[in-house]
XYZ file of C-alpha atoms in Angstrom:
467
model
C -0.923 -20.934 -9.917
C 1.080 -21.137 -13.144
C -1.768 -21.336 -15.635
C -2.717 -24.558 -17.317
C -2.733 -24.787 -21.057
C -5.674 -23.520 -23.021
C -6.317 -24.483 -26.611
C -2.871 -25.984 -27.125
C -0.812 -23.533 -25.085
C -0.732 -21.407 -21.965
C -2.384 -17.976 -22.075
C -0.182 -14.949 -22.674
C 1.322 -13.647 -19.414
C -0.555 -10.353 -19.711
C -3.876 -12.204 -19.658
C -2.888 -14.097 -16.508
C -1.702 -10.878 -14.873
C -4.997 -9.125 -15.588
C -6.996 -12.099 -14.319
C -5.131 -11.988 -11.018
C -4.847 -8.188 -10.709
C -8.492 -7.092 -10.886
C -9.532 -8.786 -7.599
C -6.485 -7.193 -5.912
C -7.616 -3.816 -7.262
C -11.167 -4.285 -5.960
C -9.770 -5.311 -2.553
C -7.675 -2.136 -2.473
C -10.689 -0.006 -3.294
C -12.622 -1.718 -0.497
C -9.914 -0.586 1.918
C -10.331 2.973 0.704
C -14.083 2.750 1.317
C -13.327 1.968 4.972
C -11.432 5.257 5.302
C -14.110 7.209 3.424
C -16.842 5.808 5.669
C -14.912 6.758 8.802
C -14.198 10.300 7.602
C -17.714 10.980 6.342
C -19.492 9.548 9.403
C -17.185 10.818 12.147
C -17.370 14.249 10.501
C -21.050 14.287 11.454
C -20.278 13.487 15.099
C -18.168 16.505 16.108
C -15.156 18.544 15.002
C -13.146 17.139 17.944
C -13.945 13.588 16.870
C -12.940 14.313 13.281
C -9.622 15.811 14.370
C -9.005 12.902 16.738
C -9.684 10.360 14.018
C -7.494 12.227 11.517
C -4.558 12.314 13.940
C -5.096 8.739 15.104
C -5.471 7.390 11.574
C -2.195 8.989 10.475
C -0.410 7.271 13.375
C -2.048 3.901 12.691
C -1.379 4.002 8.948
C 2.301 4.732 9.561
C 2.614 1.756 11.917
C 0.418 -0.632 9.958
C 1.880 0.018 6.505
C 5.428 -0.562 7.734
C 4.485 -3.826 9.464
C 2.322 -4.937 6.535
C 5.341 -4.579 4.245
C 7.283 -6.994 6.449
C 4.460 -9.566 6.339
C 4.273 -9.216 2.542
C 7.663 -10.925 2.338
C 5.516 -14.056 2.307
C 4.396 -13.314 -1.264
C 7.673 -14.027 -3.122
C 8.666 -16.774 -0.668
C 5.413 -18.738 -0.986
C 5.139 -17.994 -4.720
C 8.587 -19.457 -5.406
C 7.783 -22.572 -3.350
C 4.457 -22.879 -5.161
C 5.991 -22.476 -8.598
C 8.545 -25.168 -7.777
C 5.801 -27.546 -6.622
C 7.026 -27.438 -3.013
C 3.504 -27.203 -1.605
C 4.401 -28.432 1.883
C 7.164 -25.802 2.175
C 4.683 -23.141 1.034
C 2.292 -24.191 3.800
C 5.058 -24.155 6.397
C 6.101 -20.657 5.255
C 2.566 -19.435 5.961
C 2.816 -20.809 9.506
C 6.092 -18.955 10.037
C 4.372 -15.833 8.731
C 1.729 -16.261 11.436
C 4.414 -16.178 14.133
C 5.998 -13.115 12.542
C 2.624 -11.324 12.352
C 1.977 -12.032 16.039
C 5.378 -10.658 17.073
C 4.907 -7.568 14.907
C 1.426 -7.080 16.400
C 2.909 -6.828 19.880
C 5.551 -4.320 18.751
C 3.046 -2.272 16.748
C 0.486 -2.367 19.550
C 3.022 -0.932 21.980
C 3.672 1.934 19.545
C -0.060 2.689 19.374
C -0.555 2.651 23.150
C 1.540 5.777 23.694
C -0.213 8.435 21.602
C 1.370 11.384 23.417
C 4.727 10.517 21.846
C 3.164 10.910 18.402
C 1.053 13.928 19.309
C 4.155 15.793 20.485
C 4.826 16.307 16.758
C 1.436 17.986 16.295
C 1.877 20.950 18.618
C -0.825 22.025 21.053
C -3.643 19.458 20.892
C -6.700 19.934 23.123
C -6.916 17.490 26.093
C -10.340 16.288 24.940
C -8.943 15.477 21.496
C -5.964 13.704 23.071
C -8.343 11.541 25.095
C -10.278 10.577 21.974
C -7.086 9.826 20.058
C -5.959 7.532 22.895
C -9.281 5.653 22.818
C -9.217 5.384 19.027
C -5.653 4.029 18.991
C -6.408 1.586 21.806
C -9.159 0.052 19.666
C -6.821 -0.131 16.673
C -4.041 -1.664 18.780
C -6.462 -4.483 19.606
C -7.398 -4.698 15.903
C -3.771 -4.851 14.723
C -3.212 -8.606 15.328
C -6.258 -9.534 13.233
C -5.225 -7.099 10.482
C -1.688 -8.509 10.218
C -2.852 -12.117 10.507
C -5.329 -11.507 7.703
C -2.426 -10.113 5.671
C -0.760 -13.540 5.870
C -3.867 -14.991 4.212
C -3.865 -12.144 1.668
C -0.183 -12.782 0.903
C -0.729 -16.521 0.492
C -3.738 -15.960 -1.769
C -1.744 -13.577 -3.951
C 1.241 -15.923 -4.068
C -0.830 -18.864 -5.370
C -3.069 -16.762 -7.650
C -6.268 -17.228 -5.611
C -7.207 -13.569 -5.183
C -10.976 -13.652 -5.704
C -11.837 -15.134 -2.303
C -9.959 -12.415 -0.427
C -11.656 -9.831 -2.635
C -15.062 -11.239 -1.646
C -14.162 -10.951 2.041
C -12.962 -7.355 1.625
C -16.048 -6.285 -0.318
C -18.435 -8.072 2.038
C -16.837 -6.411 5.058
C -17.934 -2.979 3.822
C -21.560 -3.670 4.786
C -20.531 -4.706 8.310
C -18.251 -1.679 8.644
C -21.159 0.602 7.715
C -23.492 -1.136 10.170
C -21.090 -1.044 13.112
C -20.023 2.525 12.315
C -23.619 3.717 12.610
C -24.076 1.832 15.872
C -20.805 2.709 17.610
C -20.235 6.247 16.299
C -23.756 7.574 16.888
C -24.908 5.157 19.615
C -28.128 3.221 20.009
C -29.438 -0.085 21.348
C -28.026 0.709 24.763
C -24.678 2.088 23.590
C -23.705 5.768 24.001
C -22.451 7.928 21.152
C -18.697 7.244 20.897
C -17.601 9.278 17.856
C -14.021 8.592 16.736
C -13.560 5.900 19.383
C -16.656 4.164 17.987
C -15.102 4.160 14.503
C -12.032 2.453 15.961
C -14.179 -0.146 17.740
C -16.092 -0.821 14.502
C -12.770 -1.455 12.744
C -11.737 -3.746 15.599
C -14.884 -5.880 15.279
C -14.828 -6.025 11.470
C -11.113 -6.897 11.303
C -11.597 -9.924 13.555
C -14.625 -10.938 11.489
C -12.513 -10.732 8.321
C -9.829 -12.887 9.917
C -12.442 -15.482 10.916
C -13.789 -15.494 7.337
C -10.265 -15.850 5.957
C -9.455 -18.795 8.220
C -12.727 -20.458 7.252
C -11.877 -19.919 3.568
C -8.438 -21.494 3.701
C -9.875 -24.534 5.480
C -12.554 -25.037 2.823
C -10.873 -24.153 -0.492
C -8.985 -27.004 -2.159
C -6.216 -24.695 -3.423
C -5.330 -23.836 0.173
C -5.872 -27.336 1.555
C -3.300 -28.576 -0.977
C -0.675 -26.519 0.877
C -1.345 -28.361 4.167
C -1.255 -25.036 5.989
C -0.094 -25.479 9.556
C 1.293 -23.270 12.293
C 4.200 -25.394 13.499
C 6.915 -24.108 15.795
C 8.743 -20.853 15.096
C 12.022 -21.607 13.330
C 14.827 -19.074 13.377
C 16.065 -19.940 9.870
C 12.619 -19.225 8.401
C 12.142 -16.099 10.496
C 15.556 -14.880 9.363
C 14.566 -15.311 5.705
C 11.287 -13.474 6.298
C 13.047 -10.609 8.057
C 15.848 -10.422 5.499
C 13.264 -9.803 2.821
C 10.506 -8.241 4.918
C 12.397 -5.522 6.774
C 13.588 -3.806 3.562
C 10.098 -4.209 2.075
C 8.516 -2.670 5.162
C 11.090 0.109 5.030
C 10.218 0.815 1.389
C 6.491 0.974 2.190
C 7.198 3.289 5.129
C 9.388 5.635 3.096
C 6.644 6.122 0.514
C 3.994 6.865 3.170
C 6.246 9.204 5.165
C 7.309 11.092 2.037
C 3.698 12.156 1.399
C 3.157 12.978 5.073
C 6.211 15.250 5.262
C 5.291 16.887 1.959
C 1.915 17.827 3.436
C 3.581 19.273 6.557
C 6.003 21.376 4.498
C 3.430 22.615 2.001
C 1.174 23.676 4.908
C 3.524 26.685 5.204
C 1.845 28.130 2.112
C -1.450 28.511 3.936
C -4.853 26.923 4.372
C -5.962 26.977 0.735
C -2.714 25.559 -0.643
C -2.769 22.872 2.039
C -6.314 21.917 1.019
C -5.336 21.776 -2.656
C -2.289 19.676 -1.758
C -4.556 17.206 0.055
C -6.746 16.853 -3.037
C -3.753 16.075 -5.250
C -2.262 13.652 -2.701
C -5.575 11.809 -2.340
C -6.008 11.602 -6.117
C -2.476 10.259 -6.585
C -3.158 7.620 -3.912
C -6.353 6.542 -5.691
C -4.579 6.309 -9.046
C -1.766 4.299 -7.456
C -4.099 1.387 -6.738
C -4.093 0.282 -10.405
C -0.307 -0.022 -10.902
C 0.036 -1.510 -7.413
C -2.496 -4.246 -8.235
C -0.858 -5.026 -11.572
C 2.574 -5.009 -9.918
C 1.498 -7.384 -7.153
C 0.038 -9.809 -9.700
C 3.140 -9.546 -11.893
C 5.470 -10.109 -8.947
C 3.641 -13.193 -7.682
C 3.486 -14.788 -11.159
C 7.131 -13.922 -11.830
C 8.126 -15.470 -8.488
C 6.192 -18.627 -9.387
C 8.146 -18.867 -12.642
C 11.424 -18.277 -10.773
C 10.521 -21.082 -8.373
C 9.708 -23.345 -11.332
C 13.183 -22.563 -12.742
C 11.702 -21.143 -15.906
C 13.677 -17.897 -16.376
C 12.184 -17.341 -19.842
C 8.632 -17.318 -18.436
C 9.756 -15.135 -15.527
C 11.254 -12.648 -17.995
C 8.169 -12.632 -20.230
C 5.871 -12.180 -17.245
C 7.923 -9.297 -15.899
C 8.080 -7.510 -19.251
C 4.351 -8.056 -19.845
C 3.668 -6.563 -16.422
C 5.802 -3.519 -17.195
C 3.895 -3.021 -20.443
C 0.510 -3.299 -18.710
C 1.496 -0.836 -15.991
C 2.834 1.643 -18.553
C -0.354 1.367 -20.615
C -2.524 1.762 -17.522
C -0.532 4.825 -16.453
C -0.943 6.434 -19.875
C -4.716 5.817 -19.859
C -4.983 7.171 -16.303
C -2.971 10.215 -17.361
C -5.371 10.860 -20.241
C -8.307 10.777 -17.804
C -6.497 13.153 -15.445
C -5.852 15.611 -18.266
C -9.358 15.532 -19.746
C -11.250 15.455 -16.454
C -9.350 17.924 -14.272
C -12.231 20.330 -13.737
C -14.752 17.563 -12.952
C -12.290 15.904 -10.569
C -11.722 19.105 -8.601
C -15.470 19.803 -8.429
C -15.971 16.354 -6.930
C -13.509 17.182 -4.154
C -14.423 20.733 -3.146
C -16.843 23.637 -3.547
C -14.347 26.133 -2.099
C -13.395 28.394 -5.019
C -9.897 29.315 -3.809
C -8.965 25.733 -2.990
C -10.325 24.583 -6.360
C -8.342 27.217 -8.247
C -5.072 26.208 -6.611
C -5.876 22.499 -6.991
C -6.305 22.959 -10.751
C -2.802 24.415 -10.980
C -1.284 21.593 -8.927
C -3.130 18.866 -10.848
C -1.182 19.788 -13.973
C 1.655 17.586 -12.748
C -0.596 14.642 -11.854
C -0.305 12.715 -15.184
C 3.480 12.984 -15.217
C 3.820 12.172 -11.531
C 1.509 9.173 -11.806
C 3.435 7.702 -14.746
C 6.730 7.661 -12.866
C 4.993 6.566 -9.672
C 3.629 3.567 -11.604
C 7.013 2.767 -13.173
C 8.684 2.974 -9.776
C 6.040 0.627 -8.363
C 6.370 -2.134 -10.975
C 10.188 -2.028 -10.967
C 10.350 -2.468 -7.182
C 7.790 -5.279 -7.119
C 9.479 -7.259 -9.916
C 12.793 -7.198 -8.065
C 11.048 -8.498 -4.940
C 9.846 -11.465 -7.011
C 13.519 -12.455 -7.236
C 13.845 -11.921 -3.447
C 15.764 -8.697 -3.995
C 14.556 -6.117 -1.475
C 17.596 -4.355 -0.009
C 18.639 -2.793 -3.318
C 15.183 -1.193 -3.883
C 15.265 0.149 -0.312
C 18.694 1.752 -0.738
C 17.738 3.279 -4.078
C 14.417 4.522 -2.690
C 16.051 6.122 0.339
C 18.536 7.873 -1.938
C 16.106 8.989 -4.634
C 12.803 9.503 -2.793
C 14.109 10.849 0.505
C 17.369 12.465 -0.564
C 16.499 13.903 -3.976
C 12.713 14.088 -3.665
C 11.948 15.157 -0.098
C 15.154 16.860 1.083
C 15.807 18.332 -2.355
C 12.218 19.548 -2.561
C 12.463 21.248 0.829
C 15.818 22.867 -0.015
C 14.654 24.199 -3.389
C 11.102 24.972 -2.271
C 11.410 26.358 1.247
C 15.085 26.191 2.232
C 18.087 28.331 1.376
C 17.657 27.735 -2.381
C 13.930 28.580 -2.395
C 12.770 29.802 -5.791
C 15.587 28.190 -7.761
C 13.091 25.974 -9.592
C 10.582 28.760 -10.213
C 11.147 28.737 -14.011
C 10.587 24.980 -14.182
C 7.536 25.309 -11.931
C 6.033 28.003 -14.157
C 6.626 25.808 -17.214
C 5.264 22.525 -15.784
C 2.580 23.967 -13.485
C 1.628 27.495 -14.608
C 0.034 29.505 -11.810
C 0.870 27.021 -9.057
C 2.438 28.204 -5.770
C 6.198 27.901 -6.292
C 6.914 26.120 -3.011
C 4.260 23.431 -3.471
C 5.083 23.042 -7.169
C 8.764 22.594 -6.342
C 7.977 19.859 -3.804
C 5.926 17.927 -6.353
C 8.479 18.384 -9.149
C 11.301 17.106 -6.955
C 9.139 14.217 -5.706
C 8.496 13.271 -9.332
C 12.217 13.560 -10.080
C 12.909 11.204 -7.179
C 10.444 8.659 -8.552
C 11.909 8.985 -12.062
C 15.481 8.433 -10.864
C 14.430 5.574 -8.572
C 12.482 3.852 -11.365
C 15.363 4.148 -13.848
C 17.854 2.776 -11.319
C 15.531 -0.101 -10.397
C 14.965 -0.988 -14.060
C 18.740 -0.920 -14.572
C 19.149 -3.390 -11.726
C 16.357 -5.550 -13.145
C 18.230 -5.642 -16.447
C 21.303 -6.779 -14.531
C 19.258 -9.603 -12.956
C 17.982 -10.738 -16.376
C 21.465 -10.699 -17.889
C 22.843 -12.679 -14.959
C 20.103 -15.288 -15.412
C 20.782 -15.461 -19.148
C 24.489 -16.109 -18.507
C 23.600 -18.814 -15.971
C 21.282 -20.468 -18.477
């Protein structure tokens, strides 16, 4: 909600952004806890279960993140309606999002029901592991509708600045996830030990519980009741608007996930220890990303509200305040990464060789994170103006073309070693191939962020001329 006045005037946009962003951040961390619980607990079941869950989770994340991005088109759409005071239209948009989530659930579920297609990319996988992967993905295919439907509630909450309730549901679900993990993974009370499949079933049960809690919340909270949320009939015009915005958003989400996945596959050529060190850096970057993502989501929803209210000055101030907050957060995170490198690596591994290589790779982490954060906020602000195709095109060009393909060519392809001097300067002692991949990935983010900010400047100038 566009904030009411306090003490003679509205609060500064950065205060409103922070107030909305911290529950989003906590919700994101709760999602990470789910993955940590699965990995830690399935790892105590058997090596086959751990491998099955790792393979299955990578498939599910690829499918879910892409579909989630499409559903998140609801955020700018509902936020603009809300900012303009069109509460009934905002409620109707949510109903159209429900239909879209159901359709996407069917498509995504079909993708998850044929694991052998995915596993063909993983080489020779043991039949027992394949069976466990199939069971794990079957459970997640049944969980997918509840996950995407809950995302419509998440998107609506973010769009109208009511993020604390969703945070409470996410945090509360951790206790149930832990309980059901223990029961289904290790067995008991009449159930056999199910390992990785049990982790999938626990996610299935908890996801439907979260959806039930979310539906109960939107029926009870006055902020949601004011929208008169209703399902209604699917309308092609509304679905077309959702897809026009959502498909490029989903594509952008998918590109970012796949870029890290392919980096891991390429860097695995350098051996077991380098691959382990690469995983540490990738996991750390993902954890750090949660802060700029939360700030960017809050900034985008508040900017979209101002756009809907036809207040371009407030939209501009909110966007610029968000950019400043993300930049400041990235600098503070970078300082922590620089000062705490040794402690961070010790928290991840006791393996001396992996730790030594990880320390060399982590030298790029502060720089990479800064441009990752800038890329994040620039893309999200443009989506607030319902601009999604331009970010997708720029991301494909910069992240895939320059970052991934360029990193492979200069790191492992015909031009391997060409960036060795730069690698030795930025990341002394790091394996040249892995260092090259990370340098080029950072270059892709830098170029993408600069291009996106340039386009954002074009949007602001166009609005100023219109005004």
